[in-house]
Short mmCIF file of C-alpha atoms in Angstrom, two decimals:
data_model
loop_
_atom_site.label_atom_id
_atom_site.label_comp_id
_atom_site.label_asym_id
_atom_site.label_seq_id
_atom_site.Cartn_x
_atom_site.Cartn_y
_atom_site.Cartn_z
CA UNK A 1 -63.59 -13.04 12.25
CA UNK A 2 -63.32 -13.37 8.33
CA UNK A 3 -67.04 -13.16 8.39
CA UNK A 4 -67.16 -9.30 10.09
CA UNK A 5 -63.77 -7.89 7.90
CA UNK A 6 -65.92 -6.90 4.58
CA UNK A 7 -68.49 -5.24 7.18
CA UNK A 8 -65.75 -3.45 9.08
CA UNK A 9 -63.61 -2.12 5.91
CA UNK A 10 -67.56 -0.98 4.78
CA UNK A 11 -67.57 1.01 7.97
CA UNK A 12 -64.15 3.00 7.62
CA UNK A 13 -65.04 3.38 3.84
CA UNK A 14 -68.14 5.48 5.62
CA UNK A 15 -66.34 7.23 8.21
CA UNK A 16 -63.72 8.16 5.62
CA UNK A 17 -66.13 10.06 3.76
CA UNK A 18 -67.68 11.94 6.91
CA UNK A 19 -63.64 12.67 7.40
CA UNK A 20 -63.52 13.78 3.88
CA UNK A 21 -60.21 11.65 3.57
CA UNK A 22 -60.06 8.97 0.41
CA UNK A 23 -57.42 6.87 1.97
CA UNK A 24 -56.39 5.54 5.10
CA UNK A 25 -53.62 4.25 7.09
CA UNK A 26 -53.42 1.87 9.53
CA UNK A 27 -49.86 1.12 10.98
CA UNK A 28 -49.52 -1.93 13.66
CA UNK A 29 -48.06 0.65 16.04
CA UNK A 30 -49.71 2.60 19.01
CA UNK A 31 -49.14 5.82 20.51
CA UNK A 32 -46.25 4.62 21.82
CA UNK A 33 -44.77 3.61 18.70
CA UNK A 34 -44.25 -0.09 20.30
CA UNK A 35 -43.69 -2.81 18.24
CA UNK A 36 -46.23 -4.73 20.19
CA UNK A 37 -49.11 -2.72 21.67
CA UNK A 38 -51.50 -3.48 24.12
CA UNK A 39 -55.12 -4.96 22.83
CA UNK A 40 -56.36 -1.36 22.73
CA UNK A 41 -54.41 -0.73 19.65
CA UNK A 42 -54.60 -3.94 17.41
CA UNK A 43 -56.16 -1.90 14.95
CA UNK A 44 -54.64 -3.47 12.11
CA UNK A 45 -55.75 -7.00 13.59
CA UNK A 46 -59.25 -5.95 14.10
CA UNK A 47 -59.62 -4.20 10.63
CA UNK A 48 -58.00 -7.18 8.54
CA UNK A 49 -57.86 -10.25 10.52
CA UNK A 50 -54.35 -10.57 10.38
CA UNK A 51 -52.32 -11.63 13.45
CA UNK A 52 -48.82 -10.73 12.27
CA UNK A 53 -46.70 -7.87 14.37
CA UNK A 54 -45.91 -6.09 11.46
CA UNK A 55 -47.88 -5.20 8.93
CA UNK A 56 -50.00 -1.75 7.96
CA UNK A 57 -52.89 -1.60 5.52
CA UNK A 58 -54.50 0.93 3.58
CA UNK A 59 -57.93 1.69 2.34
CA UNK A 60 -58.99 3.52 -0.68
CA UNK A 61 -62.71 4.01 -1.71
CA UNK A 62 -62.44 0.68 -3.90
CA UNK A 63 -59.41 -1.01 -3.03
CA UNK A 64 -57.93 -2.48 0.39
CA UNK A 65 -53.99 -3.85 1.07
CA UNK A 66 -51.63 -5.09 3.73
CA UNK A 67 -48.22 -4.24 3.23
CA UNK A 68 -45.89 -6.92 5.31
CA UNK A 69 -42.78 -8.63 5.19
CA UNK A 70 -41.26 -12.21 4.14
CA UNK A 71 -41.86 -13.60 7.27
CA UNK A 72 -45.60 -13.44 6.96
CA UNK A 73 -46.65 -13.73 3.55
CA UNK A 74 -48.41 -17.05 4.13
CA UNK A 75 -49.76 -16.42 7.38
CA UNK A 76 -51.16 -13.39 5.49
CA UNK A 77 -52.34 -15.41 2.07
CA UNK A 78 -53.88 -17.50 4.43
CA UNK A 79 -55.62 -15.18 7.00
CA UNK A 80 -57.06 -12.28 4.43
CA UNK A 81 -58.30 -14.94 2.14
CA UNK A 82 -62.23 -13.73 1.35
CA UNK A 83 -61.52 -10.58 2.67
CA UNK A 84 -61.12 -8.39 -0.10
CA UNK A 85 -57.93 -7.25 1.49
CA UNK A 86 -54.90 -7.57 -1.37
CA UNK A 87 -51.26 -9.09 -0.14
CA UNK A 88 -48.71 -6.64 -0.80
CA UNK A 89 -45.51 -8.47 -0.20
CA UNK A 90 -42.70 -6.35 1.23
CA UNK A 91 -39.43 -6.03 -0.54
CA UNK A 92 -40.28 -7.74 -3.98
CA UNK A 93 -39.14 -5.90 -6.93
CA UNK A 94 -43.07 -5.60 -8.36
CA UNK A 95 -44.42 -4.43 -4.94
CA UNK A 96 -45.12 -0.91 -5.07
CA UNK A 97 -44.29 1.12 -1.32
CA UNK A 98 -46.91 2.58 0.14
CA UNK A 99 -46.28 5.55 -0.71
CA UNK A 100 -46.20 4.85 -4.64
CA UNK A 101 -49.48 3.00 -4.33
CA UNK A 102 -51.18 6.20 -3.02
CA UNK A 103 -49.67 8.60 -5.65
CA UNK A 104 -50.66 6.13 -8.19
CA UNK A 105 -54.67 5.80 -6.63
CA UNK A 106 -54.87 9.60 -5.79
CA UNK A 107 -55.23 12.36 -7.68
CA UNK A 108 -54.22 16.42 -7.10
CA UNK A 109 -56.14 17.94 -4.46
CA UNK A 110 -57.43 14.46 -2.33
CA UNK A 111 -56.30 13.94 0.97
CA UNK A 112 -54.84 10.56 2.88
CA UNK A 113 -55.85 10.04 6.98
CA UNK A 114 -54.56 8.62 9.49
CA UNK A 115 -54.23 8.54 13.02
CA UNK A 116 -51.87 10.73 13.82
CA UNK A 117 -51.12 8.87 17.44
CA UNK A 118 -49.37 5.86 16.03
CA UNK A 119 -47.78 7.34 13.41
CA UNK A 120 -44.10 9.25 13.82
CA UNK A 121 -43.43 12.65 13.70
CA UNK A 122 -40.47 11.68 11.27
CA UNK A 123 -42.46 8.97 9.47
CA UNK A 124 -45.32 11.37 9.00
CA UNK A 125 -43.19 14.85 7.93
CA UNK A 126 -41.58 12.12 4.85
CA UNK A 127 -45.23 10.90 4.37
CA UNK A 128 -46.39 14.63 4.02
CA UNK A 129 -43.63 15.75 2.18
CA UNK A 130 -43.60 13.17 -0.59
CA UNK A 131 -47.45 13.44 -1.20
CA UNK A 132 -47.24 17.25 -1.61
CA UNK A 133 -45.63 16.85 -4.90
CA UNK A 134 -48.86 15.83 -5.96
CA UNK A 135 -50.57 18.20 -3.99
CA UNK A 136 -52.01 15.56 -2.06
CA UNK A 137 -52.75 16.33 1.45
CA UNK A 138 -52.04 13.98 4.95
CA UNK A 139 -54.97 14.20 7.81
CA UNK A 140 -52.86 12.97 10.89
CA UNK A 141 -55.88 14.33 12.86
CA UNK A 142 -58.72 11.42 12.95
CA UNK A 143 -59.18 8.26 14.75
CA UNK A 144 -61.16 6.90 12.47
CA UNK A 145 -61.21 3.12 14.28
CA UNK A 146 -62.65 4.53 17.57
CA UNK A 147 -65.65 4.80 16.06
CA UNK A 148 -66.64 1.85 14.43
CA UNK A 149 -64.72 0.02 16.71
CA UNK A 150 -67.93 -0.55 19.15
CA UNK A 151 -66.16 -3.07 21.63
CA UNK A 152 -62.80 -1.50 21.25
CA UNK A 153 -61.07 -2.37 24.68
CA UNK A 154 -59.99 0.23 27.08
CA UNK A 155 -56.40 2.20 27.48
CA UNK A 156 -54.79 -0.47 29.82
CA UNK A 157 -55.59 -0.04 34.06
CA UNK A 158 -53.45 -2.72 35.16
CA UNK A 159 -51.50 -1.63 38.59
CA UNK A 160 -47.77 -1.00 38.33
CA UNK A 161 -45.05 -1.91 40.18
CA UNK A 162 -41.89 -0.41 41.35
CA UNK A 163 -38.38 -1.18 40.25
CA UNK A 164 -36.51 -1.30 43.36
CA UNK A 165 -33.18 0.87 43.72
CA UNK A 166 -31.54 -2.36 44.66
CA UNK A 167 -32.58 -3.61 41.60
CA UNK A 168 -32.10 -1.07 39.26
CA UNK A 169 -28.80 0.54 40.59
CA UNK A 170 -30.31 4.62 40.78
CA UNK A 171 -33.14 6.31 41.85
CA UNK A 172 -35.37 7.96 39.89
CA UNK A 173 -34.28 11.18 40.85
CA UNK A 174 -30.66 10.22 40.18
CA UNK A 175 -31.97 9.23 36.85
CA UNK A 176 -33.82 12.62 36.31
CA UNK A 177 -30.91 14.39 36.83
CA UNK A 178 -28.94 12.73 34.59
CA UNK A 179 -31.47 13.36 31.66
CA UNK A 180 -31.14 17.14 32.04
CA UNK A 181 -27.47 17.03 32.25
CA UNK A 182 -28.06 15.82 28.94
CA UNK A 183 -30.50 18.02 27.70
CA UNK A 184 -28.51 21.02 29.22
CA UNK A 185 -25.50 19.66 26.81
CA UNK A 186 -27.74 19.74 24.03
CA UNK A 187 -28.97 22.62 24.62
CA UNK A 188 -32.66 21.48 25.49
CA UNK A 189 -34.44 22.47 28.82
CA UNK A 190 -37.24 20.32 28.72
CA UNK A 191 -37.94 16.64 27.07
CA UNK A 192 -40.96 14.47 25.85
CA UNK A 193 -41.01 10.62 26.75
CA UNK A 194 -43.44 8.53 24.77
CA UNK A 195 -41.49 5.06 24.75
CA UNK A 196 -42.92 2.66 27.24
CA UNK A 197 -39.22 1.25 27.53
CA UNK A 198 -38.02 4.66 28.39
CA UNK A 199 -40.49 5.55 31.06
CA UNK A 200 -40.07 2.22 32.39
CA UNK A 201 -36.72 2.92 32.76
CA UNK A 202 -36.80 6.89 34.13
CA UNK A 203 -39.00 6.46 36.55
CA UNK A 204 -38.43 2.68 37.59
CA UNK A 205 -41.85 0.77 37.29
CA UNK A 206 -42.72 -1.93 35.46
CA UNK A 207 -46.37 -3.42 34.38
CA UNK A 208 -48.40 -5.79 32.37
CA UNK A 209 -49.95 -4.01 29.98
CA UNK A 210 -48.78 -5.23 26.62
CA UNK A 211 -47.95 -9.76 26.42
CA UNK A 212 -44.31 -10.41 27.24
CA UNK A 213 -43.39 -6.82 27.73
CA UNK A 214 -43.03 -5.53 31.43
CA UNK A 215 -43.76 -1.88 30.27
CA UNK A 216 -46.28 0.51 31.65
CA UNK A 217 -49.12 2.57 29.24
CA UNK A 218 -47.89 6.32 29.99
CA UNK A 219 -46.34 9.14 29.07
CA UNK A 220 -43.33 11.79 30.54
CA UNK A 221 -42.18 15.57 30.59
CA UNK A 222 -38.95 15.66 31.82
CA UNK A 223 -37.24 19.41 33.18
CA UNK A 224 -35.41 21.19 35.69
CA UNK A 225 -38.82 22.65 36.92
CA UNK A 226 -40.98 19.50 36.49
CA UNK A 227 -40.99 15.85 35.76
CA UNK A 228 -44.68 14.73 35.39
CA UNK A 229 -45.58 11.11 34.90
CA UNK A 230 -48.93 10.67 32.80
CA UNK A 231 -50.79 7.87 33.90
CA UNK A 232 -54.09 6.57 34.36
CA UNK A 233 -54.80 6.92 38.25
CA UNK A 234 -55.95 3.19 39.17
CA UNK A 235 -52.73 1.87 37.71
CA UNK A 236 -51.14 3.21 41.12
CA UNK A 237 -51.03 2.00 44.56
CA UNK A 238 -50.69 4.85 47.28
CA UNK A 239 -47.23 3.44 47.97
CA UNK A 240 -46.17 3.83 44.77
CA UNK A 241 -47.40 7.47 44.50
CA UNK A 242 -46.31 7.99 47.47
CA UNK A 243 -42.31 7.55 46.20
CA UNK A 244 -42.98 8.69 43.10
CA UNK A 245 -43.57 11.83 44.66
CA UNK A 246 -40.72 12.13 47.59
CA UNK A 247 -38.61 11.62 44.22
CA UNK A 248 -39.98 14.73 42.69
CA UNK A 249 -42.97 13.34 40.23
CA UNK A 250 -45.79 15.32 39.16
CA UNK A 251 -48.51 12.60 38.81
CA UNK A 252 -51.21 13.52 36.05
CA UNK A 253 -53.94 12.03 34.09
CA UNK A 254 -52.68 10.12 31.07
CA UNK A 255 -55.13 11.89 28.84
CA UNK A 256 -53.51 14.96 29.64
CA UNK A 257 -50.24 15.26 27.96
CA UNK A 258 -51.40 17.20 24.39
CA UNK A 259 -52.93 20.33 26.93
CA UNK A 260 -50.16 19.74 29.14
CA UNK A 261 -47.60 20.25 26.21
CA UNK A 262 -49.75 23.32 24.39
CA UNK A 263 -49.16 25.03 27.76
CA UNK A 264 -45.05 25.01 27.77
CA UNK A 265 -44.06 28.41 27.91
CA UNK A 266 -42.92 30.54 24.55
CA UNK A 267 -39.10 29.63 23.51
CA UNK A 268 -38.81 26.46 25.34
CA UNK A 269 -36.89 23.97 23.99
CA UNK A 270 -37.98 20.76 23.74
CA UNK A 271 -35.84 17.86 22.86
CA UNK A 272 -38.02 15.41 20.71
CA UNK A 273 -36.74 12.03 19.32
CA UNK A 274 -39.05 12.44 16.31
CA UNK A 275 -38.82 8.64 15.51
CA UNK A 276 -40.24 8.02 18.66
CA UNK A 277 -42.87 10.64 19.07
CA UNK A 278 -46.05 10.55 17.80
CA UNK A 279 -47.09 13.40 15.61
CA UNK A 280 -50.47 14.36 17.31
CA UNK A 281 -48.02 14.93 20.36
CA UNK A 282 -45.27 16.93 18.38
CA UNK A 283 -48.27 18.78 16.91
CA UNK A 284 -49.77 19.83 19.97
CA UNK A 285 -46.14 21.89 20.74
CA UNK A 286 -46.69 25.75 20.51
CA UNK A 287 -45.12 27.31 17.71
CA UNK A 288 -42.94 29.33 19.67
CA UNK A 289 -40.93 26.84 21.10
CA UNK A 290 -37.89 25.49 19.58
CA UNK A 291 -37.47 21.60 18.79
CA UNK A 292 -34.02 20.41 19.35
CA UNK A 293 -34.28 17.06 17.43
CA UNK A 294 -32.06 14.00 18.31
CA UNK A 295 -32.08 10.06 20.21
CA UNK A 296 -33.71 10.23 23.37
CA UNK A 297 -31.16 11.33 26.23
CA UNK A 298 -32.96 8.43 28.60
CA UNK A 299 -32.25 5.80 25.26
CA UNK A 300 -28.81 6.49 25.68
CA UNK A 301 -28.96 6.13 29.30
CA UNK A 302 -30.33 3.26 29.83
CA UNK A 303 -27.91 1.36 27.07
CA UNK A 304 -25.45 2.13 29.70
CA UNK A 305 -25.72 -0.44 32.28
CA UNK A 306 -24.28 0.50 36.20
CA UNK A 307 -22.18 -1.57 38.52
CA UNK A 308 -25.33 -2.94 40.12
CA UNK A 309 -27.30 -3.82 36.96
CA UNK A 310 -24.38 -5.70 35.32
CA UNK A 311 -24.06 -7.26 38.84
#
């Protein structure tokens, strides 16, 4: 793979240009924010050669680095040798953050991309925030990787399965009802789900679309009016659609949740846990509606365990 990195970093370097951005972030998360996403989303891996689950790097027009921590510095040393990719070891008092090392590289008036579907709202309002005082801009808008990415693999079709109530202690309505008790208490009527282990958990399935974890690729919009489950349509069995819908779930394409969500009606409000929403999704709220910011109701939920799942 060593061989191929100096091509690929050649080929962001290019689309960077037609993107008009003159650096670039690439985080080891996917639009999920999971700590360890499915093959579709090794970005990071594909762009460096580095294997590590943490880790982001970040291109200029002449320079390359991975930021990581302790844990991998040799695996790193050892795996972006002869790439021109530069170790930046995490937490050592001569590393620069990556946000110094850009307002050191940049000047006024340049602009830093990324893809604003694996990034945080929260982690890319302090992103945005700090590089203003430089006047320096942040692109969240460009996937810059799914084009020079030629054999990229697809968004994850593997079937589901369901949690059984037996299993899991509540239905899924049960479960939905709970939520908006919560989001009536904080004043919220309606609430986005992005975090696999959250949607695993509303709606009880389970998959195998990311090693090791029993989660399932998808999205959720949670109200009174309408729950809607976005998924991709072969991951379901017509059994499973089937109960998902006797317990009240809208199924819809998993593409569709950015026009789904720049449809909500003026002055919703729409409970977001910005660390775990992506900012392409928070973006693609109307400006009308109000954002009632705070943890997940379903996080705090699910920490909860019933009689039958401590059973």
């Amino acid at each position: 793979m060593k061989t191929n990195i100096p091509e690929r970093i050649a080929a962001l370097r290019e689309a960077m240009k037609q993107q008009k951005v003159d650096a670039y972030i690439i985080p080891s998360s996917d639009p999920h924010l999971s700590e360890y996403p499915a093959d579709r989303w090794k970005s990071r891996e594909w762009i460096s050669g580095f294997t590590g689950s943490a880790g982001t790097i970040v291109v200029t027009a002449d320079k390359a680095g991975l930021w990581t921590d302790s844990r991998y510095f040799l695996q790193a040393a050892s795996q972006l040798e002869g790439s021109g990719i530069e170790l930046y070891k995490l937490a050592l008092p001569e590393t620069p953050s990556i946000t110094e090392f850009l307002l050191h590289e940049l000047h006024t008036g340049q602009a830093v991309g990324l893809d604003g579907q694996t990034y945080s709202a929260a982690e890319a309002s302090a992103l945005a925030n700090k590089l203003s005082r430089k006047e320096i801009k942040l692109d969240t808008s460009a996937d810059l990787i799914e084009g020079i990415w030629k054999a990229r693999p697809a968004v994850p079709g593997n079937p589901i399965s369901e949690m059984p109530e037996a299993l899991s202690g509540a239905s899924v309505h049960e479960k939905l009802d709970l939520i908006n008790n919560q989001l009536r208490s904080e004043g919220a009527d309606c609430l986005i789900l992005a975090a696999l282990d959250e949607i695993a958990w509303t709606f009880n399935i389970r998959g195998t679309d990311v090693t090791y974890n029993p989660v399932v690729v998808s999205y959720a919009f949670v109200s009174e009016d309408e729950s809607v489950l976005f998924i991709k349509p072969e991951k379901l069995t017509a059994e499973i659609t089937e109960h998902l819908k006797k317990e009240g779930v809208t199924l819809a394409e998993y593409s569709m949740i950015q026009r789904y969500l720049s449809r909500l009606p003026e002055n919703s409000r729409v409970f977001v846990d910005m660390n775990k929403t992506n900012v392409s999704l928070y973006d693609a709220i109307p400006g009308s509606c109000t954002i009632v910011e705070g943890i997940s109701p379903a996080n705090h939920l699910k920490s909860i365990k019933n009689e039958t799942e401590i059973k």
